[in-house]
Short mmCIF file of C-alpha atoms and ligand atoms in Angstrom, two decimals:
data_model
loop_
_atom_site.label_atom_id
_atom_site.label_comp_id
_atom_site.label_asym_id
_atom_site.label_seq_id
_atom_site.Cartn_x
_atom_site.Cartn_y
_atom_site.Cartn_z
CA MET A 11 21.98 0.76 -33.35
CA THR A 12 18.66 3.15 -32.73
CA GLU A 13 17.13 1.08 -29.86
CA PRO A 14 13.79 0.40 -30.62
CA THR A 15 10.92 2.48 -29.51
CA SER A 16 8.74 0.78 -26.41
CA PRO A 17 5.25 1.10 -26.81
CA GLU A 18 3.96 3.87 -24.88
CA ARG A 19 -0.31 2.88 -24.82
CA PHE A 20 -1.52 -0.34 -24.36
CA ASN A 21 -2.81 -0.78 -27.71
CA GLU A 22 0.40 -0.74 -28.75
CA LEU A 23 0.39 -4.00 -27.44
CA ASP A 24 0.01 -7.66 -28.22
CA LEU A 25 -2.97 -8.13 -25.66
CA GLN A 26 -6.21 -10.00 -26.30
CA PRO A 27 -8.85 -7.29 -27.72
CA GLU A 28 -10.85 -9.09 -24.55
CA VAL A 29 -8.55 -7.52 -22.70
CA LEU A 30 -8.02 -3.65 -24.69
CA GLN A 31 -11.74 -3.57 -24.13
CA ALA A 32 -11.97 -4.03 -20.49
CA LEU A 33 -8.76 -1.31 -20.10
CA ASN A 34 -10.70 0.96 -22.14
CA ASP A 35 -13.50 0.61 -19.96
CA MET A 36 -11.57 1.47 -17.45
CA GLY A 37 -9.93 4.66 -19.07
CA PHE A 38 -6.21 2.84 -18.98
CA GLU A 39 -4.63 3.96 -22.30
CA THR A 40 -1.15 5.02 -21.75
CA MET A 41 1.29 2.53 -19.76
CA THR A 42 3.28 3.99 -16.59
CA ASP A 43 7.17 3.14 -17.92
CA VAL A 44 6.92 -0.21 -14.99
CA GLN A 45 3.90 -1.28 -17.39
CA ALA A 46 5.48 -0.11 -20.72
CA GLN A 47 8.41 -2.47 -19.44
CA ALA A 48 7.72 -5.07 -17.92
CA ILE A 49 4.74 -6.00 -19.61
CA PRO A 50 6.22 -7.49 -22.95
CA HIS A 51 8.46 -9.51 -20.38
CA LEU A 52 5.60 -11.04 -18.27
CA LEU A 53 3.65 -11.84 -21.80
CA THR A 54 6.57 -14.58 -22.27
CA SER A 55 7.10 -17.44 -20.22
CA VAL A 56 9.92 -15.47 -17.99
CA ASP A 57 10.50 -14.93 -13.92
CA PHE A 58 10.67 -11.41 -13.02
CA LEU A 59 11.71 -9.15 -10.66
CA GLY A 60 10.09 -5.94 -10.75
CA GLN A 61 10.35 -2.92 -8.65
CA ALA A 62 9.06 0.88 -9.32
CA PRO A 63 7.90 3.33 -6.51
CA THR A 64 4.52 3.52 -5.18
CA GLY A 65 1.51 4.32 -7.33
CA THR A 66 3.08 3.99 -10.46
CA GLY A 67 0.66 1.15 -11.49
CA LYS A 68 2.52 -2.05 -10.44
CA THR A 69 -0.63 -3.68 -9.72
CA ALA A 70 -1.76 -3.59 -13.73
CA ALA A 71 1.77 -4.24 -14.55
CA PHE A 72 1.33 -7.46 -13.48
CA SER A 73 -2.70 -8.42 -13.88
CA ILE A 74 -2.61 -7.70 -17.13
CA PRO A 75 -0.34 -10.39 -18.45
CA LEU A 76 -1.71 -12.47 -15.77
CA VAL A 77 -5.39 -12.11 -17.72
CA ASN A 78 -4.17 -12.17 -21.11
CA ARG A 79 -2.39 -15.60 -20.59
CA ILE A 80 -4.84 -17.34 -18.01
CA GLU A 81 -7.02 -19.51 -19.63
CA PRO A 82 -11.32 -18.45 -17.88
CA GLY A 83 -13.14 -20.78 -15.93
CA THR A 84 -10.88 -24.26 -16.05
CA GLY A 85 -12.40 -24.57 -12.45
CA HIS A 86 -8.70 -24.76 -11.45
CA VAL A 87 -5.96 -21.59 -9.89
CA GLN A 88 -3.72 -20.82 -12.75
CA ALA A 89 -2.56 -17.85 -10.53
CA LEU A 90 -1.55 -16.91 -6.99
CA ILE A 91 -0.56 -13.57 -5.37
CA VAL A 92 0.62 -12.83 -2.48
CA GLY A 93 0.80 -9.32 -0.88
CA PRO A 94 1.37 -7.69 2.62
CA THR A 95 -2.69 -6.91 3.87
CA ARG A 96 -5.75 -7.66 3.27
CA GLU A 97 -6.60 -3.78 1.96
CA LEU A 98 -3.85 -4.50 -0.61
CA VAL A 99 -5.33 -7.85 -1.48
CA GLN A 100 -9.14 -6.92 -2.03
CA GLN A 101 -7.84 -3.99 -3.74
CA ILE A 102 -5.91 -6.28 -5.83
CA ALA A 103 -8.20 -8.42 -6.65
CA LEU A 104 -10.84 -6.21 -7.63
CA GLU A 105 -8.80 -4.65 -10.28
CA ILE A 106 -8.30 -7.81 -11.96
CA ASN A 107 -11.82 -8.58 -11.45
CA GLN A 108 -12.29 -5.70 -13.69
CA ILE A 109 -9.20 -6.73 -16.46
CA GLY A 110 -10.65 -9.81 -16.37
CA LYS A 111 -14.15 -8.38 -16.68
CA VAL A 112 -15.01 -8.69 -20.55
CA LYS A 113 -11.89 -12.19 -20.44
CA GLY A 114 -14.31 -13.55 -17.91
CA VAL A 115 -11.18 -14.73 -15.85
CA THR A 116 -11.83 -13.91 -12.10
CA ALA A 117 -10.08 -13.09 -9.37
CA ALA A 118 -10.60 -14.30 -5.46
CA PRO A 119 -9.36 -12.23 -2.53
CA VAL A 120 -8.40 -14.16 0.91
CA PHE A 121 -7.86 -12.47 4.00
CA GLY A 122 -7.36 -13.17 7.71
CA GLY A 123 -10.41 -11.80 10.18
CA GLU A 124 -13.55 -13.09 7.68
CA ARG A 125 -14.60 -16.39 8.77
CA MET A 126 -12.78 -19.32 7.00
CA TYR A 127 -15.33 -21.47 6.48
CA GLY A 128 -17.45 -18.58 4.54
CA GLN A 129 -14.46 -18.36 2.56
CA LYS A 130 -13.64 -21.68 2.09
CA GLN A 131 -17.62 -22.18 0.67
CA ARG A 132 -16.99 -19.20 -1.93
CA LEU A 133 -14.35 -20.61 -2.83
CA ARG A 134 -15.52 -23.77 -3.50
CA GLU A 135 -18.74 -22.37 -5.28
CA GLU A 136 -17.15 -19.88 -7.33
CA PRO A 137 -13.72 -21.30 -8.18
CA ALA A 138 -11.67 -18.28 -8.74
CA ASP A 139 -9.08 -18.86 -11.63
CA ILE A 140 -6.38 -16.50 -9.58
CA ILE A 141 -6.14 -16.35 -5.84
CA VAL A 142 -4.78 -13.14 -3.87
CA GLY A 143 -4.33 -13.80 -0.63
CA THR A 144 -2.38 -12.62 2.68
CA PRO A 145 0.48 -14.58 3.29
CA GLY A 146 -1.05 -16.49 7.26
CA ARG A 147 -4.36 -17.43 5.68
CA LEU A 148 -3.59 -18.62 2.59
CA ILE A 149 -1.63 -21.04 4.65
CA ASP A 150 -4.80 -21.33 6.60
CA HIS A 151 -5.78 -23.09 3.20
CA LEU A 152 -3.24 -24.53 1.80
CA GLN A 153 -3.05 -26.81 4.72
CA GLY A 154 -6.76 -27.24 4.86
CA LEU A 155 -6.76 -28.82 1.24
CA SER A 156 -9.45 -25.44 0.62
CA ILE A 157 -7.10 -24.61 -1.75
CA ASP A 158 -5.01 -26.44 -4.76
CA LEU A 159 -1.99 -24.71 -6.15
CA SER A 160 -1.44 -28.28 -8.38
CA ARG A 161 -1.54 -26.31 -11.41
CA CYS A 162 -0.42 -22.94 -10.55
CA ARG A 163 1.60 -21.44 -13.33
CA ILE A 164 2.50 -18.19 -11.91
CA VAL A 165 3.22 -16.89 -8.46
CA VAL A 166 3.38 -12.64 -7.86
CA LEU A 167 5.22 -11.03 -4.88
CA ASP A 168 3.64 -8.21 -4.21
CA GLU A 169 5.49 -5.75 -1.77
CA CYS A 170 7.52 -8.13 -1.33
CA ASP A 171 9.71 -5.82 0.82
CA GLU A 172 6.42 -4.61 3.23
CA MET A 173 5.50 -8.59 3.12
CA LEU A 174 8.58 -9.62 4.62
CA ASP A 175 9.26 -6.42 6.72
CA MET A 176 6.59 -7.42 8.07
CA GLY A 177 8.26 -11.11 9.03
CA PHE A 178 6.38 -12.95 6.95
CA ILE A 179 9.56 -14.41 4.99
CA ASP A 180 8.83 -18.40 6.66
CA ASP A 181 5.02 -18.17 5.47
CA ILE A 182 6.47 -16.91 1.49
CA GLU A 183 8.95 -19.51 2.05
CA LEU A 184 6.04 -22.21 2.99
CA ILE A 185 3.43 -20.86 0.63
CA LEU A 186 6.01 -21.47 -2.43
CA SER A 187 6.45 -24.69 -1.24
CA TYR A 188 3.35 -25.97 -2.59
CA LEU A 189 3.69 -24.40 -5.95
CA PRO A 190 4.75 -27.19 -8.62
CA GLN A 191 7.98 -26.93 -10.51
CA GLY A 192 8.70 -24.72 -13.59
CA ARG A 193 6.00 -22.08 -12.30
CA GLN A 194 7.53 -19.04 -12.74
CA THR A 195 7.74 -16.53 -10.11
CA TRP A 196 7.00 -12.52 -10.30
CA LEU A 197 9.16 -10.38 -7.87
CA PHE A 198 7.42 -6.80 -7.44
CA SER A 199 7.85 -3.82 -4.84
CA ALA A 200 8.43 -0.24 -3.91
CA THR A 201 12.51 -0.48 -2.88
CA MET A 202 14.35 -3.97 -3.06
CA SER A 203 16.05 -4.21 0.34
CA GLN A 204 18.75 -7.89 0.49
CA GLU A 205 15.92 -9.91 2.38
CA SER A 206 14.28 -9.63 -1.53
CA LEU A 207 16.96 -10.40 -3.23
CA LYS A 208 17.39 -13.39 -1.01
CA VAL A 209 14.23 -14.71 -2.44
CA ALA A 210 14.78 -13.69 -5.19
CA ASP A 211 18.22 -15.53 -5.54
CA ARG A 212 16.10 -18.27 -4.24
CA HIS A 213 13.55 -18.59 -5.82
CA LEU A 214 13.74 -16.49 -9.32
CA TYR A 215 14.90 -18.17 -12.20
CA TYR A 216 17.41 -16.00 -14.56
CA PRO A 217 14.92 -13.71 -14.13
CA GLU A 218 13.45 -10.51 -16.55
CA GLU A 219 14.42 -7.29 -14.41
CA VAL A 220 13.20 -4.05 -14.38
CA ARG A 221 13.72 -0.77 -12.28
CA ILE A 222 12.33 2.21 -11.93
CA GLN A 223 14.32 4.39 -9.66
CA PRO A 224 11.86 7.32 -7.57
CA GLN A 225 11.77 10.15 -8.87
CA ARG A 226 13.86 12.18 -6.10
CA HIS A 227 10.51 10.32 -3.62
CA SER A 228 7.74 12.37 -5.39
CA ALA A 229 9.25 15.27 -4.17
CA GLU A 230 8.94 17.00 -7.46
CA VAL A 231 4.69 16.55 -6.90
CA ILE A 232 4.09 16.26 -3.74
CA ASP A 233 4.93 19.57 -1.09
CA GLN A 234 6.00 18.58 2.35
CA TYR A 235 5.95 20.57 5.34
CA TYR A 236 6.59 19.71 8.91
CA TYR A 237 5.84 21.82 11.59
CA ILE A 238 6.94 22.23 15.34
CA ALA A 239 4.64 22.61 17.72
CA ASP A 240 3.26 21.21 20.99
CA GLU A 241 0.44 18.05 21.80
CA GLU A 242 -2.36 20.55 22.43
CA ASP A 243 -0.97 22.61 19.59
CA LYS A 244 -0.84 20.07 16.74
CA LEU A 245 -4.65 19.89 17.92
CA GLN A 246 -5.16 23.49 16.88
CA ILE A 247 -3.66 23.94 13.75
CA LEU A 248 -5.20 20.32 12.15
CA LYS A 249 -8.38 22.15 12.72
CA ASN A 250 -7.00 24.94 11.59
CA LEU A 251 -6.22 23.01 8.57
CA ILE A 252 -9.20 21.46 8.40
CA LYS A 253 -10.99 24.92 8.25
CA THR A 254 -9.50 26.95 5.93
CA ASP A 255 -9.13 24.13 3.53
CA PRO A 256 -13.05 23.42 2.57
CA ASP A 257 -11.84 21.01 -0.46
CA LEU A 258 -8.97 19.18 1.74
CA TYR A 259 -9.87 15.55 1.56
CA GLY A 260 -7.07 13.59 3.15
CA ILE A 261 -5.72 10.91 5.52
CA VAL A 262 -4.68 11.94 9.35
CA PHE A 263 -1.87 9.04 10.51
CA CYS A 264 -1.16 8.04 13.82
CA GLN A 265 1.03 5.72 15.68
CA THR A 266 -1.77 3.75 17.21
CA LYS A 267 -5.15 2.27 18.18
CA LYS A 268 -5.03 4.53 20.61
CA GLY A 269 -3.95 7.92 19.14
CA VAL A 270 -6.58 6.98 15.92
CA VAL A 271 -9.02 6.81 18.57
CA GLU A 272 -8.74 9.68 20.90
CA LEU A 273 -8.38 11.64 18.11
CA THR A 274 -10.64 10.55 16.05
CA ARG A 275 -12.87 11.74 19.06
CA LYS A 276 -11.56 14.88 19.13
CA LEU A 277 -12.60 15.80 15.92
CA ARG A 278 -15.85 14.48 15.47
CA GLY A 279 -19.43 16.10 15.43
CA ARG A 280 -17.13 19.42 14.28
CA TYR A 281 -15.58 17.91 10.76
CA PRO A 282 -16.92 14.89 8.98
CA VAL A 283 -14.21 12.67 10.33
CA GLU A 284 -14.54 8.54 10.65
CA CYS A 285 -11.26 6.81 11.15
CA ILE A 286 -9.78 3.31 10.75
CA HIS A 287 -7.45 0.65 12.70
CA GLY A 288 -6.93 -3.37 12.36
CA ALA A 289 -8.74 -3.91 15.86
CA MET A 290 -11.69 -3.02 13.86
CA GLU A 291 -14.43 -5.91 12.47
CA GLN A 292 -13.06 -6.44 8.78
CA SER A 293 -16.95 -5.51 7.66
CA THR A 294 -16.52 -2.01 9.66
CA ARG A 295 -13.37 -1.83 8.00
CA GLU A 296 -14.89 -1.90 4.46
CA LEU A 297 -17.84 0.25 4.91
CA MET A 298 -15.55 2.71 6.46
CA MET A 299 -13.26 2.63 2.95
CA GLU A 300 -16.52 2.52 0.75
CA ARG A 301 -17.60 5.52 2.09
CA PHE A 302 -14.16 7.37 2.55
CA ARG A 303 -14.04 6.63 -0.72
CA ASN A 304 -17.48 8.06 -1.82
CA ARG A 305 -16.47 11.03 -0.08
CA GLU A 306 -19.01 10.62 2.65
CA TYR A 307 -16.55 12.43 5.19
CA LYS A 308 -13.31 14.05 3.99
CA LEU A 309 -11.03 13.32 6.34
CA LEU A 310 -10.08 9.82 7.16
CA VAL A 311 -8.15 8.97 10.97
CA ALA A 312 -5.72 5.68 10.71
CA THR A 313 -2.88 3.56 11.87
CA ASP A 314 -0.01 2.66 9.57
CA VAL A 315 -2.28 -0.10 8.28
CA LEU A 316 -3.54 1.67 5.65
CA ALA A 317 -0.46 3.03 4.48
CA ARG A 318 0.82 0.18 2.55
CA GLY A 319 -0.49 0.12 -1.21
CA ILE A 320 -4.54 1.42 -1.07
CA ASP A 321 -4.77 3.86 -3.31
CA ILE A 322 -7.50 6.14 -2.87
CA ASP A 323 -8.11 8.73 -6.27
CA CYS A 324 -7.79 12.55 -5.39
CA LEU A 325 -6.46 12.84 -1.95
CA THR A 326 -5.50 17.04 -1.02
CA HIS A 327 -3.79 16.08 2.02
CA ILE A 328 -1.40 13.50 4.28
CA ILE A 329 -1.58 14.45 7.18
CA ASN A 330 0.96 13.04 9.90
CA TYR A 331 -0.26 13.83 13.27
CA GLU A 332 2.32 11.80 14.29
CA PRO A 333 5.38 11.21 12.74
CA PRO A 334 6.03 7.34 11.61
CA ARG A 335 7.95 4.75 13.50
CA ASP A 336 9.92 3.82 10.95
CA PRO A 337 10.87 6.50 7.70
CA GLU A 338 10.03 4.01 5.85
CA ALA A 339 6.02 4.28 6.59
CA TYR A 340 6.08 7.63 5.40
CA ILE A 341 7.24 6.91 1.77
CA HIS A 342 4.04 4.46 1.83
CA ARG A 343 1.71 7.16 3.62
CA ILE A 344 2.61 10.24 1.07
CA GLY A 345 2.25 8.01 -1.80
CA ARG A 346 -1.26 7.94 -0.78
CA THR A 347 -1.03 11.15 -2.49
CA ALA A 348 -0.32 12.68 -5.62
CA ARG A 349 -1.08 9.44 -7.56
CA ALA A 350 -0.72 8.89 -11.05
CA GLY A 351 0.32 12.42 -11.44
CA GLU A 352 -1.45 14.35 -8.97
CA THR A 353 -0.70 17.37 -6.89
CA GLY A 354 -0.45 16.58 -3.15
CA VAL A 355 0.49 17.93 0.01
CA ALA A 356 1.77 16.30 3.31
CA PHE A 357 2.51 17.93 6.32
CA THR A 358 4.27 15.72 9.82
CA PHE A 359 3.60 17.06 12.71
CA PHE A 360 6.32 16.56 15.08
CA GLU A 361 7.11 17.38 18.96
CA PRO A 362 9.88 19.31 20.31
CA TYR A 363 11.58 16.24 21.77
CA GLN A 364 11.03 14.52 18.69
CA GLU A 365 13.99 16.37 16.41
CA TRP A 366 15.87 12.93 16.25
CA ASP A 367 12.51 11.64 14.21
CA TYR A 368 13.11 14.46 12.05
CA LYS A 369 16.71 13.85 10.96
CA GLN A 370 15.80 10.32 10.62
CA LEU A 371 13.40 10.92 8.14
CA VAL A 372 14.88 13.71 6.37
CA LYS A 373 18.00 11.51 6.13
CA ARG A 374 16.14 8.68 4.46
CA ILE A 375 13.99 10.94 1.97
CA GLY A 376 16.98 13.13 1.10
CA MET A 377 15.59 15.86 0.84
CA GLU A 378 15.31 18.90 3.61
CA MET A 379 11.18 19.33 4.29
CA ASP A 380 10.42 22.86 4.59
CA LEU A 381 8.88 24.00 8.08
CA HIS A 382 5.78 25.32 8.16
CA PRO A 383 4.92 29.12 9.05
CA ASP A 384 2.13 28.06 11.35
CA SER A 385 4.82 26.09 13.55
CA THR A 386 4.27 27.26 17.38
CA GLY A 387 7.45 25.40 18.69
CA ALA A 388 10.66 24.99 17.69
CA PHE A 389 13.11 21.50 18.33
CA GLU A 390 14.96 21.19 21.56
CA ALA A 391 18.74 20.85 21.58
CA GLN A 392 18.78 18.27 23.36
CA PRO A 393 16.70 14.83 22.76
CA ARG A 394 14.86 14.74 26.62
CA ARG A 395 11.84 13.03 27.70
CA ARG A 396 8.59 15.36 27.49
CA SER A 397 8.42 17.13 30.81
CA GLY A 398 5.13 19.38 32.15
CA GLY A 399 2.75 19.21 29.59
CA ARG A 400 -0.91 17.85 30.23
CA GLY A 401 -2.26 14.26 31.79
CA GLY A 402 0.79 12.40 30.62
CA SER A 403 -1.87 10.14 29.40
CA ARG A 404 0.59 9.07 26.19
CA SER A 405 3.80 8.02 26.52
CA GLY A 406 6.45 10.43 26.44
CA GLY A 407 10.56 11.05 24.90
CA ARG A 408 11.34 8.76 21.91
CA GLY A 409 12.80 5.81 23.32
CA SER A 410 10.70 5.30 25.98
CA GLY A 411 8.99 2.41 23.93
CA GLY A 412 5.57 3.46 24.52
CA TYR A 413 4.55 2.40 20.89
CA SER A 414 2.28 -0.78 20.85
CA GLY A 415 0.22 -0.41 17.81
CA ASN A 416 1.26 -3.02 16.09
CA SER A 417 -2.10 -3.65 14.41
CA GLN A 418 -1.15 -5.60 11.80
CA GLY A 419 -3.65 -8.84 10.28
CA SER A 420 -2.50 -11.23 8.06
P1 ADP B 504 1.64 0.68 -7.19
O1 ADP B 504 1.23 -0.90 -6.49
O2 ADP B 504 3.23 1.01 -7.96
O3 ADP B 504 1.68 1.48 -6.16
P2 ADP B 504 -0.93 1.12 -7.85
O4 ADP B 504 -0.98 -0.30 -9.06
O5 ADP B 504 -1.71 0.58 -6.89
O6 ADP B 504 0.19 1.48 -7.76
O7 ADP B 504 -1.68 1.93 -9.16
C1 ADP B 504 -1.51 3.60 -8.82
C2 ADP B 504 -2.95 4.30 -9.12
O8 ADP B 504 -3.02 4.60 -10.42
C3 ADP B 504 -4.13 3.33 -9.09
O9 ADP B 504 -5.57 4.33 -9.11
C4 ADP B 504 -4.21 2.69 -10.51
O10 ADP B 504 -5.75 2.31 -11.48
C5 ADP B 504 -3.67 3.69 -11.70
N1 ADP B 504 -3.20 3.15 -13.10
C6 ADP B 504 -2.13 2.69 -13.07
N2 ADP B 504 -1.81 2.21 -14.46
C7 ADP B 504 -2.56 3.45 -14.78
C8 ADP B 504 -2.95 3.30 -16.33
N3 ADP B 504 -2.22 3.37 -17.27
N4 ADP B 504 -3.53 4.51 -16.36
C9 ADP B 504 -4.16 5.16 -16.10
N5 ADP B 504 -4.67 4.91 -14.39
C10 ADP B 504 -3.50 4.06 -13.80
MG1 MG B 505 1.20 -1.56 -5.21
#
């Protein structure tokens, strides 16, 4: 028997004309793999488990069928999406509002860092068909009765592994307890950990499953290099990179707020650079993102708050000025470049004492990175505490526990 050929373009799907029109306006014609495989299922009543790498269009994979299935303007929340961070939640809401534009389906984002009062008022005055929220703030609204899920038919857990990594398991369980029996549950994640599978076991009923394997972790489209250099040399290498590439438009990742602030200070004045970290006011963060998207500055220095699911078009560079604490975060950081088929380059800076971190990373991504010829140092044979150097204002060798910057909001 021959396999039925799966549709490749949105207009081959059984979507409402209003939805197709909006997709057309957005420039969406060809489906990504996860979209082609997931959407036909999600247009029917099913529970669903979807895994596909970062940058493969999971948001639209659930948003398109959601919009298609929702009746606009009933005044009831018909679908709920739970996501890990404010930025991601805002982005999902934005994408749904675009897809829903012609049909009149709306999504409202709710997240911490903004006053409850204002959010409650907005939810009351402009009732949305779909709520998109971070776990903590959703619970505040549910307990405060400012969101009613009694008519919610579909719940999406987006970037589930991320949420569980961030310790949101109890929050997710609590949120799910507010949803009516018989609702559909869709779980999406870039990776699928045992913990996510346990959530699926508990809450998904004979789910349809789609798994898209990473293409060797985007290795084909992202050139990955590493540098070994002392702290002082790292700054010089970064400056050279910026100088030699006038088209550079990228994100520089540091581990901590302090690292972000210090590096930004050292670069500011000479380069069009700004920063974002978790301790900034929400409104300032939004403004910074907006200006970066508009390319009012070319280099964004950030902590990992930004790495989770944020999408900015056409980044040329991801620079890990400090390697991520956790190899998983690396995948997310470099996933910011080479989105949707573009190419990109990722540079990761290691200090000579960080050989262990390098090895962990290489093991995780399952491939060697190339040592950049402009490296100025070499790994020390033995991992040991860094001695000498200037100032010592930052914590030294690995294992010193000096990374304090868990700046995640909810
Ligand atoms: P993921 O959640 O899998 O990491 P996103 O949903 O953030 O990925 O999508 C990545 C980017 O690809 C976004 O900019 C999105 O607008 C774009 N995109 C998604 N699907 C399509 C499509 N079918 N055609 C064109 N662009 C798309
Ligand atoms: Mg996503």
